[in-house]
Amino acid sequence: MADDRGGAGGPEAVLAIDIGGTKFAAGLVGAEGEIIAAERVATPPGGEAETLWKTLTELIDSVLAREPATRVTGVGVGCGGPMTWPEGAVSPLNMPGWRAFPLRARLAGRFPGLPVRVHNDAICLAAAEHWRGAGQGSADMLGMVVSTGVGGGLILGGRLIDGGTGNAGHIGHVVVDPGGPACRCGGRGCVEAIARGPGLAAWALDQGWVPGATGARAEGLYEEAAPASGRQLSADAAAGDPIALSALARAGRALGIGIASATHLCDLDIVTIGGGLSQAGPPLFEPLEEALRAHARMDFARRVRVVPARLGQDAGLIGAAALIIHPTRYWTASA
Amino acid sequence: MADDRGGAGGPEAVLAIDIGGTKFAAGLVGAEGEIIAAERVATPPGGEAETLWKTLTELIDSVLAREPATRVTGVGVGCGGPMTWPEGAVSPLNMPGWRAFPLRARLAGRFPGLPVRVHNDAICLAAAEHWRGAGQGSADMLGMVVSTGVGGGLILGGRLIDGGTGNAGHIGHVVVDPGGPACRCGGRGCVEAIARGPGLAAWALDQGWVPGATGARAEGLYEEAAPASGRQLSADAAAGDPIALSALARAGRALGIGIASATHLCDLDIVTIGGGLSQAGPPLFEPLEEALRAHARMDFARRVRVVPARLGQDAGLIGAAALIIHPTRYWTASA
């Protein structure tokens, strides 16, 4: 049991947990955001509630066993939404086994006496980039993730903004084309409806995109069919595929308009963009900048900078730890 | 001089000032937001910097003379933007005589030893509605003004959000139709470009609107030409003019989409709408609600309510006073 661990004199760390549809990660994170130990496992596909929970607790035990002298001072968790917040009953879109699963309560039972805080995974990524990544020193930041969805978290006045239900930062559902494509949310023309990887890939296929063909042609390799993914779209754009380039330009414009709106509404300094599609580089970021500068025209909005996220795969753990290590900045809930 | 006034035992009040392109207002406001005394004067048209300042100081002296026993504890000011913030050097769009006029510094010289705080007028209106008006009890609110421009202020987590330059809350420049009409800001398709009174009136004239014709016809009065104003548009819509109704529906849709975006980004409870055009009633609010509900589709966003502002013409003074009376909520700047 974690509460039996470590002496009063042992080193201290936060147990950080990052729960996603493809992997679970757990780590011990130090006071400056350094990863002391971390492990990952694949999310059990189709796992039922207790299977998922067992996978998580085994992962936690394994990580804790690597640093037996370390005293855990709290548990921070980033998890895919939706969830009730700050109660932390989670229903991650990509994990049907957990529906209103009392993740925070179960972890609190496992670590009695310690603070256990659960927040949206995109919000943890924003907190991480603000604390230790590309947003350091900014008082007013939007941290974005562009991947199979488009998510985000807001830091305003130097503090994480939760919103009334813990859902502030949903830049993916800012409307950029009211008559545009239908969105998973039930709306139309949201940033996410246009810029999420799968939506973008579907659009490109409609336009005649053959995934991998451009790169394969260059290398003389025709045989293997490439997946119609956002990642492949980025690779094909880098290889010069005109449809892939058009698709990324389309995503970039949607992101740029959405960021212009967010900047006008929230008076932002900086926007960080992470996630798979953000790896696409200039084919995404140049049209993004062009649309942003065309629409963010108020004097105060011209200072906003859009930069790639910096922390990579550890960001989720660092942001989860931030909920515990810097609560005055990243945990305003009373719970 | 104000600092010679009142005994230690006298009643206390805040001197609140509301500076706009058409009028200056000054008042003494008590701890619960009650107006103890207030006066208004027309803004001197085309006034130079010192003429405007003299008008303001005479107005202040006149109000203070009405309550000689009252001790002033601070000076709160709402003023048309843009301004440097929190320094309070103001350049109101509609008052060319003040360009980088050091309003805060001049008032600080007039009231030595007292806190003097200047903020954007739309932000003061939002603070007022949150403190004493339609937004009371909400933690997460957008307070809007729809008039010759479209402005706003954000309260998130129970505190006024300033943004890095004091410009948070610019809902008027959230983009709702990227290919839409040019906006005064230099962008295109902003909420304000569509929904501001003069823009809406111009659109209606283009469609063949004859201001006042519908109402006049009903009353048998043809002679007097009515102004092509947002107010007239509201009146004509109320009288059943189909073009006026279309114009208000157009504004309502733009507002509804912009509010949907703001709700998704900021996880809002409530949006209050004041200003001249907000008087139009159902012809504005019904299309607004329809567009809002079509686009605010995330579960958490469905709770948002849009309501008319409640405070009327005193709102500016009440909000200016809030900067002094409740600084932990409404004045986060260190100055």
XYZ file of C-alpha atoms in Angstrom, chain B residues 116-330:
215
model
C -8.030 55.026 -8.859
C -8.922 52.207 -11.268
C -9.877 52.564 -14.931
C -11.279 49.756 -17.059
C -13.048 49.270 -20.381
C -16.695 50.387 -20.254
C -18.005 47.054 -21.542
C -16.069 45.268 -18.814
C -17.595 47.554 -16.184
C -21.076 46.726 -17.501
C -20.307 42.998 -17.191
C -18.998 43.488 -13.647
C -22.148 45.426 -12.768
C -24.493 42.728 -14.092
C -22.480 40.097 -12.230
C -22.431 42.011 -8.965
C -25.934 43.474 -8.823
C -27.754 42.480 -12.016
C -28.852 39.543 -14.124
C -25.637 37.568 -13.567
C -25.744 37.461 -9.764
C -24.642 34.117 -8.398
C -23.082 32.925 -11.655
C -19.446 31.873 -11.516
C -18.997 31.870 -15.290
C -20.640 34.662 -17.204
C -20.255 36.692 -20.371
C -21.761 40.173 -20.096
C -22.490 41.627 -23.534
C -23.454 45.027 -24.922
C -25.049 45.190 -28.365
C -25.299 48.744 -29.570
C -23.227 50.807 -32.029
C -20.575 48.195 -31.315
C -20.668 44.746 -29.744
C -18.588 44.442 -26.589
C -18.369 42.344 -23.499
C -16.667 41.226 -20.343
C -15.911 37.765 -18.979
C -16.326 36.553 -15.419
C -14.806 33.087 -14.989
C -14.423 31.213 -11.734
C -16.202 34.129 -10.070
C -13.534 36.649 -11.080
C -13.305 39.247 -13.802
C -10.958 38.066 -16.553
C -8.807 40.917 -17.798
C -6.527 39.218 -20.287
C -2.948 40.268 -20.747
C -3.799 43.799 -21.908
C -7.184 44.309 -20.221
C -9.006 43.353 -23.407
C -10.577 40.000 -22.575
C -14.279 39.800 -23.379
C -14.147 41.072 -26.974
C -17.041 38.842 -28.084
C -17.703 41.361 -30.868
C -14.647 40.104 -32.702
C -15.346 36.410 -32.465
C -15.637 35.254 -36.086
C -19.003 33.812 -37.084
C -18.827 34.024 -40.887
C -15.237 34.023 -42.202
C -16.361 35.090 -45.678
C -18.860 37.616 -44.319
C -18.899 41.416 -44.213
C -15.776 43.453 -43.511
C -15.427 44.556 -39.903
C -14.149 47.853 -38.495
C -11.278 45.884 -36.947
C -9.904 44.976 -40.373
C -11.144 41.405 -40.196
C -14.207 39.821 -41.731
C -17.333 38.157 -40.441
C -16.936 39.172 -36.791
C -20.083 39.220 -34.629
C -19.847 43.006 -34.551
C -19.573 43.321 -38.337
C -23.017 41.746 -38.598
C -24.839 42.637 -35.371
C -23.832 46.211 -34.550
C -26.733 48.630 -34.935
C -25.307 50.781 -37.743
C -24.135 47.736 -39.720
C -27.516 46.150 -39.358
C -29.301 49.337 -40.406
C -27.051 49.625 -43.461
C -27.838 46.035 -44.395
C -31.570 46.708 -44.019
C -31.380 49.869 -46.184
C -29.637 47.782 -48.845
C -32.590 45.413 -48.719
C -35.040 48.267 -49.280
C -35.932 49.182 -45.703
C -37.710 52.547 -45.328
C -37.092 53.563 -41.706
C -40.279 54.280 -39.844
C -42.527 53.479 -42.786
C -44.209 50.459 -41.234
C -45.012 52.116 -37.920
C -45.927 55.408 -39.606
C -48.229 53.641 -42.004
C -50.043 52.107 -39.050
C -50.468 55.536 -37.500
C -51.241 57.395 -40.725
C -48.039 59.456 -40.377
C -45.881 59.610 -43.479
C -44.262 63.015 -43.250
C -41.283 62.722 -40.967
C -38.249 60.737 -42.100
C -37.109 58.392 -39.339
C -33.402 57.810 -38.710
C -31.845 54.617 -40.034
C -30.780 53.528 -36.560
C -30.711 50.257 -34.665
C -33.419 51.686 -32.413
C -35.656 52.446 -35.403
C -34.971 48.992 -36.747
C -36.201 47.498 -33.462
C -39.297 49.711 -33.552
C -40.067 48.766 -37.155
C -39.564 45.071 -36.402
C -42.019 45.412 -33.524
C -44.461 46.981 -36.016
C -44.045 43.972 -38.322
C -41.716 45.374 -41.008
C -40.424 42.240 -42.784
C -37.024 43.710 -43.673
C -36.482 44.933 -40.116
C -37.443 41.471 -38.878
C -34.929 39.887 -41.262
C -32.221 42.247 -40.080
C -32.812 41.415 -36.429
C -32.900 37.706 -37.249
C -29.562 38.130 -38.998
C -28.110 39.816 -35.920
C -29.639 37.190 -33.638
C -28.068 34.358 -35.608
C -24.636 35.995 -35.499
C -24.952 36.567 -31.768
C -26.165 32.999 -31.179
C -23.243 31.449 -33.049
C -20.743 33.699 -31.281
C -22.276 32.841 -27.910
C -22.108 29.117 -28.753
C -18.386 29.462 -29.447
C -17.816 31.440 -26.256
C -19.797 28.904 -24.246
C -17.755 25.989 -25.577
C -14.493 27.818 -24.973
C -15.326 29.216 -21.527
C -17.933 26.774 -20.121
C -20.407 29.548 -19.323
C -23.511 29.525 -17.135
C -25.112 32.704 -18.368
C -24.826 35.458 -20.944
C -26.370 38.848 -20.264
C -27.155 41.191 -23.160
C -27.579 44.921 -22.730
C -27.324 47.921 -25.040
C -29.787 49.517 -27.432
C -30.351 46.590 -29.764
C -31.059 44.242 -26.844
C -34.355 46.119 -26.427
C -35.644 44.505 -29.629
C -37.071 41.505 -27.749
C -38.244 38.300 -29.482
C -37.343 39.379 -33.054
C -33.710 39.375 -31.875
C -33.744 36.779 -29.089
C -35.704 34.007 -30.843
C -33.305 33.631 -33.801
C -30.457 34.017 -31.315
C -31.725 31.089 -29.240
C -32.277 28.972 -32.333
C -28.715 29.479 -33.585
C -27.284 29.037 -30.107
C -29.064 25.726 -29.525
C -28.062 24.474 -32.992
C -24.375 25.108 -32.261
C -23.927 24.764 -28.478
C -24.276 21.002 -28.557
C -21.712 19.691 -26.090
C -23.563 18.422 -23.012
C -21.945 20.945 -20.703
C -22.913 23.842 -22.998
C -26.630 23.165 -22.984
C -27.111 24.773 -19.600
C -26.158 28.256 -20.790
C -28.897 30.860 -20.503
C -29.089 34.128 -22.422
C -30.924 36.891 -20.580
C -31.421 40.647 -20.943
C -29.198 42.829 -18.776
C -31.092 44.220 -15.817
C -29.425 47.397 -14.583
C -30.150 50.006 -17.254
C -28.404 53.345 -17.351
C -26.823 53.056 -13.892
C -24.901 49.919 -14.848
C -21.788 51.833 -15.904
C -21.505 53.573 -12.530
C -22.206 50.404 -10.571
C -19.563 48.483 -12.517
C -16.995 51.245 -12.121
C -17.649 51.192 -8.374
C -17.229 47.401 -8.329
C -13.566 47.831 -9.317
C -13.017 49.535 -5.957
C -15.564 47.820 -3.715
C -14.789 44.206 -4.700
C -11.237 44.170 -5.982
C -10.690 40.462 -5.328
C -13.442 39.763 -7.832
C -13.183 42.676 -10.250
